[in-house]
Amino acid sequence: MPIRLHNSLSRTLEELRPLVPGKVTMYHCGPTVYSSPHIGNFRSFLFADVLRRFVEDQGYQVVQVMNVTDVGHLTQDDIESGEDKMEAASKKTGKTAWQIAKQYEDEFHDCQQKLHVRLPHHMPRATDFIAQMGSIIDDLLQKGVAYQQNGNVYFEIAKFPGYGKLSGKVLDELEDGARIAVNDEKKDPRDFALWKTDSKHQMQWDAPFRGGARGFPGWHIECSAMSMHYLGPQIDIHTGGEDNMFPHHECEIAQTEAHTGKQFVGIWMHARHLLVDNTKMSKSLGNFFTVADILAKGYTGLELRYGLIRVQYRQALNFTLKGLDEARAAISRVQSARQRLVRFAQGLERAGSEDVVAAVAKANEQFTAAMSEDLNVSEALAAVFDFVGVCNKTEVSVAGAKLALAAFARFEDVLGCFGDEPKADATGDAPAELLALLEQRKAAKKAKDWALADSLRDQIAAAGWKIVDAATGARLEKL
RNA sequence: GGUCCCGUAGCCAAGUGGUUAGGCAACGGAUUGCAAAUCCGUCUACCCCAGUUCGAUUCUGGGCGGGACCUCCA
């Protein structure tokens, strides 16, 4: 089944047709490492992760690159007095820009791991690609599409007729907006920086291009350089948050295509920003949750992941703590069903003779169809839950249980929000004292001392475990 | 001001020109010593007004309401 994805450039659903059959190259605009990653960041990164997982599921070999921006991302991009995010954080904390970058890059990787992200094949830092950026700048200067003023290098928008094709922005509208760049150096307010000089800037390099001055790179150029380095001049998919569309991606297109003369990206995809309690989440409003904040509240990475991917990436997602509670319950429903199947498969419960071949095929089909239609995760989840219902009411055979488990394993492989296949019985993992309590309860039940049995159950629950009474006996499971 | 998105049952959220989405919660019942889990059942909706149509939640137009981007942001 063809994978259809929404291309921001054409504003339509397009079939994924990779440049090289069977192989898909993806580039994702990654974090700017100047503060702790928040849940909004991860809605975008998790979207990229699910995209990669599904494309792989469909048999493609994927190469995925996500950059780490550790220099050049200006707080007011085009304004002369603009300050690099890293520098601003440095000023605030007293740490060096390099320390800031390292700290938050580590934290970012930690969050990726906690949210069960399949790591991109390459996660390069902008500061490691100064030379590559330089050669592009050099070429753009040679071609006359960039110009230098007082050591600053700007890309000249007028030399690239396609500027604005992604975001639909035209000059007049921009000038009417709030964003009016005051910069006499530029020929056009929309011209953007490829290289900046600033003697006060901590991160500085000798110009990596001919005839330049010591300075640091503009924000946009890093993505062009790293994308090209790892994936070549043309890539299949490029993703980012919706805010990246303009100016970042617009600028990427201009500089990259001016440099290579080829179409840069096949399909541009942008994740909608999430809302928190029905209102915009942003740093300036201060109403944001970091990933660490959520985990500190006792939610697991899996629950957060579920909560952030359950709505299709182009829909507004209203993030609430209540939503995470729902995620917890939903995950548990899936895992309970899987555990039951594991028990059948391992002969711990008496298997029946009903088969699930048709149900498995249907679930897989619906799941694939939903995901193929622009990653409709909500609909894919519906297919999973339909399947859960079927499994729960089926006296499944051993072979059937294994088949059903394979289907769940596939859904987990793509979505990654349910967790590993549950063990048939977690009793063995429980602390010895709880096992003792469980034995005591068995005895109490036998003696029909219900008060004692219930109090033992409460004690076990207080320790974070629950008793599951099955026909084959009682066992413990983690709450 | 410009561009764009959305308005679905208690909540979250898919989808469709005429046949039960799904999750969570709630309420009955089965099961259980009582529970938990599970199963069965109940609650069955599409902002408003016109239009197109045999028929619209689903297409068209208008209205109202909410939100996003254009400005640091994923």
mmCIF file with all atom_site columns, N, CA, C and O (backbone and C1' of nucleotides) in Angstrom, chain B residues 37-59:
data_model
loop_
_atom_site.group_PDB
_atom_site.id
_atom_site.type_symbol
_atom_site.label_atom_id
_atom_site.label_alt_id
_atom_site.label_comp_id
_atom_site.label_asym_id
_atom_site.label_entity_id
_atom_site.label_seq_id
_atom_site.pdbx_PDB_ins_code
_atom_site.Cartn_x
_atom_site.Cartn_y
_atom_site.Cartn_z
_atom_site.occupancy
_atom_site.B_iso_or_equiv
_atom_site.pdbx_formal_charge
_atom_site.auth_seq_id
_atom_site.auth_comp_id
_atom_site.auth_asym_id
_atom_site.auth_atom_id
_atom_site.pdbx_PDB_model_num
ATOM 1   P P     . A B 1 37 ? -10.311 -3.077  36.849 1.00 0.00 ? 37 A B P     1
ATOM 2   O "O5'" . A B 1 37 ? -9.790  -4.323  35.995 1.00 0.00 ? 37 A B "O5'" 1
ATOM 3   C "C5'" . A B 1 37 ? -8.439  -4.353  35.545 1.00 0.00 ? 37 A B "C5'" 1
ATOM 4   C "C4'" . A B 1 37 ? -8.161  -5.673  34.879 1.00 0.00 ? 37 A B "C4'" 1
ATOM 5   C "C3'" . A B 1 37 ? -9.102  -6.039  33.740 1.00 0.00 ? 37 A B "C3'" 1
ATOM 6   O "O3'" . A B 1 37 ? -8.716  -5.448  32.510 1.00 0.00 ? 37 A B "O3'" 1
ATOM 7   C "C1'" . A B 1 37 ? -8.918  -7.867  35.204 1.00 0.00 ? 37 A B "C1'" 1
ATOM 8   P P     . U B 1 38 ? -9.808  -4.989  31.470 1.00 0.00 ? 38 U B P     1
ATOM 9   O "O5'" . U B 1 38 ? -10.516 -6.366  31.081 1.00 0.00 ? 38 U B "O5'" 1
ATOM 10  C "C5'" . U B 1 38 ? -9.801  -7.359  30.348 1.00 0.00 ? 38 U B "C5'" 1
ATOM 11  C "C4'" . U B 1 38 ? -10.678 -8.563  30.160 1.00 0.00 ? 38 U B "C4'" 1
ATOM 12  C "C3'" . U B 1 38 ? -12.056 -8.286  29.572 1.00 0.00 ? 38 U B "C3'" 1
ATOM 13  O "O3'" . U B 1 38 ? -12.013 -8.165  28.165 1.00 0.00 ? 38 U B "O3'" 1
ATOM 14  C "C1'" . U B 1 38 ? -12.294 -9.694  31.449 1.00 0.00 ? 38 U B "C1'" 1
ATOM 15  P P     . C B 1 39 ? -13.053 -7.255  27.425 1.00 0.00 ? 39 C B P     1
ATOM 16  O "O5'" . C B 1 39 ? -14.346 -8.182  27.444 1.00 0.00 ? 39 C B "O5'" 1
ATOM 17  C "C5'" . C B 1 39 ? -14.327 -9.461  26.824 1.00 0.00 ? 39 C B "C5'" 1
ATOM 18  C "C4'" . C B 1 39 ? -15.620 -10.169 27.110 1.00 0.00 ? 39 C B "C4'" 1
ATOM 19  C "C3'" . C B 1 39 ? -16.878 -9.361  26.796 1.00 0.00 ? 39 C B "C3'" 1
ATOM 20  O "O3'" . C B 1 39 ? -17.223 -9.472  25.423 1.00 0.00 ? 39 C B "O3'" 1
ATOM 21  C "C1'" . C B 1 39 ? -17.069 -10.275 28.959 1.00 0.00 ? 39 C B "C1'" 1
ATOM 22  P P     . C B 1 40 ? -17.984 -8.290  24.738 1.00 0.00 ? 40 C B P     1
ATOM 23  O "O5'" . C B 1 40 ? -19.442 -8.410  25.361 1.00 0.00 ? 40 C B "O5'" 1
ATOM 24  C "C5'" . C B 1 40 ? -20.259 -9.545  25.067 1.00 0.00 ? 40 C B "C5'" 1
ATOM 25  C "C4'" . C B 1 40 ? -21.580 -9.389  25.750 1.00 0.00 ? 40 C B "C4'" 1
ATOM 26  C "C3'" . C B 1 40 ? -22.262 -8.037  25.540 1.00 0.00 ? 40 C B "C3'" 1
ATOM 27  O "O3'" . C B 1 40 ? -22.954 -7.978  24.308 1.00 0.00 ? 40 C B "O3'" 1
ATOM 28  C "C1'" . C B 1 40 ? -22.338 -8.603  27.830 1.00 0.00 ? 40 C B "C1'" 1
ATOM 29  P P     . G B 1 41 ? -23.060 -6.548  23.576 1.00 0.00 ? 41 G B P     1
ATOM 30  O "O5'" . G B 1 41 ? -24.034 -5.715  24.526 1.00 0.00 ? 41 G B "O5'" 1
ATOM 31  C "C5'" . G B 1 41 ? -25.391 -6.126  24.679 1.00 0.00 ? 41 G B "C5'" 1
ATOM 32  C "C4'" . G B 1 41 ? -26.038 -5.319  25.767 1.00 0.00 ? 41 G B "C4'" 1
ATOM 33  C "C3'" . G B 1 41 ? -26.053 -3.806  25.575 1.00 0.00 ? 41 G B "C3'" 1
ATOM 34  O "O3'" . G B 1 41 ? -27.078 -3.395  24.690 1.00 0.00 ? 41 G B "O3'" 1
ATOM 35  C "C1'" . G B 1 41 ? -25.502 -4.330  27.809 1.00 0.00 ? 41 G B "C1'" 1
ATOM 36  P P     . U B 1 42 ? -26.939 -1.938  24.024 1.00 0.00 ? 42 U B P     1
ATOM 37  O "O5'" . U B 1 42 ? -27.160 -0.956  25.253 1.00 0.00 ? 42 U B "O5'" 1
ATOM 38  C "C5'" . U B 1 42 ? -28.416 -0.938  25.948 1.00 0.00 ? 42 U B "C5'" 1
ATOM 39  C "C4'" . U B 1 42 ? -28.399 0.165   26.965 1.00 0.00 ? 42 U B "C4'" 1
ATOM 40  C "C3'" . U B 1 42 ? -28.023 1.537   26.421 1.00 0.00 ? 42 U B "C3'" 1
ATOM 41  O "O3'" . U B 1 42 ? -29.178 2.165   25.864 1.00 0.00 ? 42 U B "O3'" 1
ATOM 42  C "C1'" . U B 1 42 ? -26.835 1.120   28.436 1.00 0.00 ? 42 U B "C1'" 1
ATOM 43  P P     . C B 1 43 ? -28.965 3.119   24.622 1.00 0.00 ? 43 C B P     1
ATOM 44  O "O5'" . C B 1 43 ? -28.231 4.378   25.258 1.00 0.00 ? 43 C B "O5'" 1
ATOM 45  C "C5'" . C B 1 43 ? -28.862 5.120   26.295 1.00 0.00 ? 43 C B "C5'" 1
ATOM 46  C "C4'" . C B 1 43 ? -27.890 6.122   26.843 1.00 0.00 ? 43 C B "C4'" 1
ATOM 47  C "C3'" . C B 1 43 ? -27.206 6.984   25.790 1.00 0.00 ? 43 C B "C3'" 1
ATOM 48  O "O3'" . C B 1 43 ? -28.017 8.110   25.473 1.00 0.00 ? 43 C B "O3'" 1
ATOM 49  C "C1'" . C B 1 43 ? -25.606 6.172   27.355 1.00 0.00 ? 43 C B "C1'" 1
ATOM 50  P P     . U B 1 44 ? -28.655 8.264   24.038 1.00 0.00 ? 44 U B P     1
ATOM 51  O "O5'" . U B 1 44 ? -27.440 7.884   23.114 1.00 0.00 ? 44 U B "O5'" 1
ATOM 52  C "C5'" . U B 1 44 ? -26.390 8.819   22.900 1.00 0.00 ? 44 U B "C5'" 1
ATOM 53  C "C4'" . U B 1 44 ? -25.815 8.605   21.531 1.00 0.00 ? 44 U B "C4'" 1
ATOM 54  C "C3'" . U B 1 44 ? -26.835 8.685   20.393 1.00 0.00 ? 44 U B "C3'" 1
ATOM 55  O "O3'" . U B 1 44 ? -26.980 10.058  20.034 1.00 0.00 ? 44 U B "O3'" 1
ATOM 56  C "C1'" . U B 1 44 ? -25.362 6.807   20.106 1.00 0.00 ? 44 U B "C1'" 1
ATOM 57  P P     . A B 1 45 ? -27.820 10.538  18.803 1.00 0.00 ? 45 A B P     1
ATOM 58  O "O5'" . A B 1 45 ? -26.944 11.832  18.606 1.00 0.00 ? 45 A B "O5'" 1
ATOM 59  C "C5'" . A B 1 45 ? -26.602 12.611  19.742 1.00 0.00 ? 45 A B "C5'" 1
ATOM 60  C "C4'" . A B 1 45 ? -25.265 13.246  19.520 1.00 0.00 ? 45 A B "C4'" 1
ATOM 61  C "C3'" . A B 1 45 ? -25.125 13.900  18.156 1.00 0.00 ? 45 A B "C3'" 1
ATOM 62  O "O3'" . A B 1 45 ? -25.684 15.200  18.211 1.00 0.00 ? 45 A B "O3'" 1
ATOM 63  C "C1'" . A B 1 45 ? -23.196 12.629  18.634 1.00 0.00 ? 45 A B "C1'" 1
ATOM 64  P P     . C B 1 46 ? -26.156 15.919  16.953 1.00 0.00 ? 46 C B P     1
ATOM 65  O "O5'" . C B 1 46 ? -25.036 17.023  17.079 1.00 0.00 ? 46 C B "O5'" 1
ATOM 66  C "C5'" . C B 1 46 ? -24.453 17.713  15.996 1.00 0.00 ? 46 C B "C5'" 1
ATOM 67  C "C4'" . C B 1 46 ? -23.044 17.207  15.742 1.00 0.00 ? 46 C B "C4'" 1
ATOM 68  C "C3'" . C B 1 46 ? -22.413 17.842  14.511 1.00 0.00 ? 46 C B "C3'" 1
ATOM 69  O "O3'" . C B 1 46 ? -21.473 18.768  15.055 1.00 0.00 ? 46 C B "O3'" 1
ATOM 70  C "C1'" . C B 1 46 ? -21.966 15.501  14.667 1.00 0.00 ? 46 C B "C1'" 1
ATOM 71  P P     . C B 1 47 ? -21.255 20.147  14.328 1.00 0.00 ? 47 C B P     1
ATOM 72  O "O5'" . C B 1 47 ? -22.292 21.087  15.071 1.00 0.00 ? 47 C B "O5'" 1
ATOM 73  C "C5'" . C B 1 47 ? -22.363 21.145  16.488 1.00 0.00 ? 47 C B "C5'" 1
ATOM 74  C "C4'" . C B 1 47 ? -22.776 22.530  16.898 1.00 0.00 ? 47 C B "C4'" 1
ATOM 75  C "C3'" . C B 1 47 ? -23.801 23.168  15.964 1.00 0.00 ? 47 C B "C3'" 1
ATOM 76  O "O3'" . C B 1 47 ? -25.114 22.789  16.327 1.00 0.00 ? 47 C B "O3'" 1
ATOM 77  C "C1'" . C B 1 47 ? -22.024 24.683  16.347 1.00 0.00 ? 47 C B "C1'" 1
ATOM 78  P P     . C B 1 48 ? -26.215 22.652  15.203 1.00 0.00 ? 48 C B P     1
ATOM 79  O "O5'" . C B 1 48 ? -26.539 24.165  14.860 1.00 0.00 ? 48 C B "O5'" 1
ATOM 80  C "C5'" . C B 1 48 ? -27.141 25.010  15.838 1.00 0.00 ? 48 C B "C5'" 1
ATOM 81  C "C4'" . C B 1 48 ? -27.345 26.376  15.239 1.00 0.00 ? 48 C B "C4'" 1
ATOM 82  C "C3'" . C B 1 48 ? -28.054 26.373  13.891 1.00 0.00 ? 48 C B "C3'" 1
ATOM 83  O "O3'" . C B 1 48 ? -29.466 26.337  14.057 1.00 0.00 ? 48 C B "O3'" 1
ATOM 84  C "C1'" . C B 1 48 ? -26.141 27.744  13.768 1.00 0.00 ? 48 C B "C1'" 1
ATOM 85  P P     . C B 1 49 ? -30.366 25.730  12.891 1.00 0.00 ? 49 C B P     1
ATOM 86  O "O5'" . C B 1 49 ? -30.197 26.807  11.733 1.00 0.00 ? 49 C B "O5'" 1
ATOM 87  C "C5'" . C B 1 49 ? -30.659 28.141  11.920 1.00 0.00 ? 49 C B "C5'" 1
ATOM 88  C "C4'" . C B 1 49 ? -30.397 28.935  10.673 1.00 0.00 ? 49 C B "C4'" 1
ATOM 89  C "C3'" . C B 1 49 ? -30.805 28.253  9.378  1.00 0.00 ? 49 C B "C3'" 1
ATOM 90  O "O3'" . C B 1 49 ? -32.190 28.378  9.150  1.00 0.00 ? 49 C B "O3'" 1
ATOM 91  C "C1'" . C B 1 49 ? -28.668 29.227  9.118  1.00 0.00 ? 49 C B "C1'" 1
ATOM 92  P P     . A B 1 50 ? -32.878 27.513  7.996  1.00 0.00 ? 50 A B P     1
ATOM 93  O "O5'" . A B 1 50 ? -32.439 28.394  6.741  1.00 0.00 ? 50 A B "O5'" 1
ATOM 94  C "C5'" . A B 1 50 ? -32.601 27.875  5.468  1.00 0.00 ? 50 A B "C5'" 1
ATOM 95  C "C4'" . A B 1 50 ? -31.765 28.660  4.489  1.00 0.00 ? 50 A B "C4'" 1
ATOM 96  C "C3'" . A B 1 50 ? -31.496 27.882  3.221  1.00 0.00 ? 50 A B "C3'" 1
ATOM 97  O "O3'" . A B 1 50 ? -32.591 28.016  2.331  1.00 0.00 ? 50 A B "O3'" 1
ATOM 98  C "C1'" . A B 1 50 ? -29.452 28.696  4.042  1.00 0.00 ? 50 A B "C1'" 1
ATOM 99  P P     . G B 1 51 ? -33.188 26.662  1.696  1.00 0.00 ? 51 G B P     1
ATOM 100 O "O5'" . G B 1 51 ? -32.076 26.328  0.611  1.00 0.00 ? 51 G B "O5'" 1
ATOM 101 C "C5'" . G B 1 51 ? -31.709 27.334  -0.326 1.00 0.00 ? 51 G B "C5'" 1
ATOM 102 C "C4'" . G B 1 51 ? -30.455 26.921  -1.040 1.00 0.00 ? 51 G B "C4'" 1
ATOM 103 C "C3'" . G B 1 51 ? -30.481 25.536  -1.664 1.00 0.00 ? 51 G B "C3'" 1
ATOM 104 O "O3'" . G B 1 51 ? -31.159 25.532  -2.902 1.00 0.00 ? 51 G B "O3'" 1
ATOM 105 C "C1'" . G B 1 51 ? -28.431 25.864  -0.547 1.00 0.00 ? 51 G B "C1'" 1
ATOM 106 P P     . U B 1 52 ? -31.876 24.191  -3.397 1.00 0.00 ? 52 U B P     1
ATOM 107 O "O5'" . U B 1 52 ? -30.629 23.283  -3.801 1.00 0.00 ? 52 U B "O5'" 1
ATOM 108 C "C5'" . U B 1 52 ? -29.780 23.667  -4.873 1.00 0.00 ? 52 U B "C5'" 1
ATOM 109 C "C4'" . U B 1 52 ? -28.696 22.627  -5.052 1.00 0.00 ? 52 U B "C4'" 1
ATOM 110 C "C3'" . U B 1 52 ? -29.189 21.182  -5.086 1.00 0.00 ? 52 U B "C3'" 1
ATOM 111 O "O3'" . U B 1 52 ? -29.674 20.836  -6.379 1.00 0.00 ? 52 U B "O3'" 1
ATOM 112 C "C1'" . U B 1 52 ? -27.346 21.349  -3.630 1.00 0.00 ? 52 U B "C1'" 1
ATOM 113 P P     . U B 1 53 ? -31.060 20.069  -6.479 1.00 0.00 ? 53 U B P     1
ATOM 114 O "O5'" . U B 1 53 ? -30.749 18.672  -5.787 1.00 0.00 ? 53 U B "O5'" 1
ATOM 115 C "C5'" . U B 1 53 ? -29.747 17.812  -6.326 1.00 0.00 ? 53 U B "C5'" 1
ATOM 116 C "C4'" . U B 1 53 ? -29.567 16.629  -5.418 1.00 0.00 ? 53 U B "C4'" 1
ATOM 117 C "C3'" . U B 1 53 ? -30.853 15.928  -5.016 1.00 0.00 ? 53 U B "C3'" 1
ATOM 118 O "O3'" . U B 1 53 ? -31.304 15.027  -6.027 1.00 0.00 ? 53 U B "O3'" 1
ATOM 119 C "C1'" . U B 1 53 ? -29.476 16.233  -3.118 1.00 0.00 ? 53 U B "C1'" 1
ATOM 120 P P     . C B 1 54 ? -32.872 14.970  -6.330 1.00 0.00 ? 54 C B P     1
ATOM 121 O "O5'" . C B 1 54 ? -33.461 14.177  -5.094 1.00 0.00 ? 54 C B "O5'" 1
ATOM 122 C "C5'" . C B 1 54 ? -34.875 14.180  -4.838 1.00 0.00 ? 54 C B "C5'" 1
ATOM 123 C "C4'" . C B 1 54 ? -35.159 13.262  -3.684 1.00 0.00 ? 54 C B "C4'" 1
ATOM 124 C "C3'" . C B 1 54 ? -34.300 13.501  -2.458 1.00 0.00 ? 54 C B "C3'" 1
ATOM 125 O "O3'" . C B 1 54 ? -34.853 14.521  -1.652 1.00 0.00 ? 54 C B "O3'" 1
ATOM 126 C "C1'" . C B 1 54 ? -34.291 11.198  -2.972 1.00 0.00 ? 54 C B "C1'" 1
ATOM 127 P P     . G B 1 55 ? -33.893 15.603  -0.990 1.00 0.00 ? 55 G B P     1
ATOM 128 O "O5'" . G B 1 55 ? -33.091 14.733  0.074  1.00 0.00 ? 55 G B "O5'" 1
ATOM 129 C "C5'" . G B 1 55 ? -33.776 14.220  1.220  1.00 0.00 ? 55 G B "C5'" 1
ATOM 130 C "C4'" . G B 1 55 ? -32.863 13.281  1.962  1.00 0.00 ? 55 G B "C4'" 1
ATOM 131 C "C3'" . G B 1 55 ? -31.543 13.886  2.411  1.00 0.00 ? 55 G B "C3'" 1
ATOM 132 O "O3'" . G B 1 55 ? -31.705 14.569  3.642  1.00 0.00 ? 55 G B "O3'" 1
ATOM 133 C "C1'" . G B 1 55 ? -31.153 11.795  1.406  1.00 0.00 ? 55 G B "C1'" 1
ATOM 134 P P     . A B 1 56 ? -30.832 15.925  3.878  1.00 0.00 ? 56 A B P     1
ATOM 135 O "O5'" . A B 1 56 ? -29.383 15.344  4.129  1.00 0.00 ? 56 A B "O5'" 1
ATOM 136 C "C5'" . A B 1 56 ? -29.060 14.578  5.303  1.00 0.00 ? 56 A B "C5'" 1
ATOM 137 C "C4'" . A B 1 56 ? -27.710 14.994  5.795  1.00 0.00 ? 56 A B "C4'" 1
ATOM 138 C "C3'" . A B 1 56 ? -27.670 16.468  6.161  1.00 0.00 ? 56 A B "C3'" 1
ATOM 139 O "O3'" . A B 1 56 ? -28.075 16.718  7.519  1.00 0.00 ? 56 A B "O3'" 1
ATOM 140 C "C1'" . A B 1 56 ? -25.859 15.916  4.698  1.00 0.00 ? 56 A B "C1'" 1
ATOM 141 P P     . U B 1 57 ? -27.477 16.103  8.836  1.00 0.00 ? 57 U B P     1
ATOM 142 O "O5'" . U B 1 57 ? -25.959 16.553  9.036  1.00 0.00 ? 57 U B "O5'" 1
ATOM 143 C "C5'" . U B 1 57 ? -25.550 17.382  10.107 1.00 0.00 ? 57 U B "C5'" 1
ATOM 144 C "C4'" . U B 1 57 ? -24.064 17.203  10.318 1.00 0.00 ? 57 U B "C4'" 1
ATOM 145 C "C3'" . U B 1 57 ? -23.285 17.114  9.008  1.00 0.00 ? 57 U B "C3'" 1
ATOM 146 O "O3'" . U B 1 57 ? -22.905 18.395  8.592  1.00 0.00 ? 57 U B "O3'" 1
ATOM 147 C "C1'" . U B 1 57 ? -22.658 15.341  10.476 1.00 0.00 ? 57 U B "C1'" 1
ATOM 148 P P     . U B 1 58 ? -22.743 18.733  7.021  1.00 0.00 ? 58 U B P     1
ATOM 149 O "O5'" . U B 1 58 ? -21.683 17.667  6.526  1.00 0.00 ? 58 U B "O5'" 1
ATOM 150 C "C5'" . U B 1 58 ? -20.256 17.895  6.731  1.00 0.00 ? 58 U B "C5'" 1
ATOM 151 C "C4'" . U B 1 58 ? -19.502 16.803  6.008  1.00 0.00 ? 58 U B "C4'" 1
ATOM 152 C "C3'" . U B 1 58 ? -19.906 16.694  4.530  1.00 0.00 ? 58 U B "C3'" 1
ATOM 153 O "O3'" . U B 1 58 ? -19.108 17.479  3.645  1.00 0.00 ? 58 U B "O3'" 1
ATOM 154 C "C1'" . U B 1 58 ? -19.957 14.546  5.612  1.00 0.00 ? 58 U B "C1'" 1
ATOM 155 P P     . C B 1 59 ? -17.627 17.985  3.788  1.00 0.00 ? 59 C B P     1
ATOM 156 O "O5'" . C B 1 59 ? -17.427 18.611  2.347  1.00 0.00 ? 59 C B "O5'" 1
ATOM 157 C "C5'" . C B 1 59 ? -17.416 17.801  1.193  1.00 0.00 ? 59 C B "C5'" 1
ATOM 158 C "C4'" . C B 1 59 ? -18.271 18.408  0.093  1.00 0.00 ? 59 C B "C4'" 1
ATOM 159 C "C3'" . C B 1 59 ? -18.476 19.918  0.171  1.00 0.00 ? 59 C B "C3'" 1
ATOM 160 O "O3'" . C B 1 59 ? -17.355 20.603  -0.356 1.00 0.00 ? 59 C B "O3'" 1
ATOM 161 C "C1'" . C B 1 59 ? -20.539 18.886  -0.291 1.00 0.00 ? 59 C B "C1'" 1
#
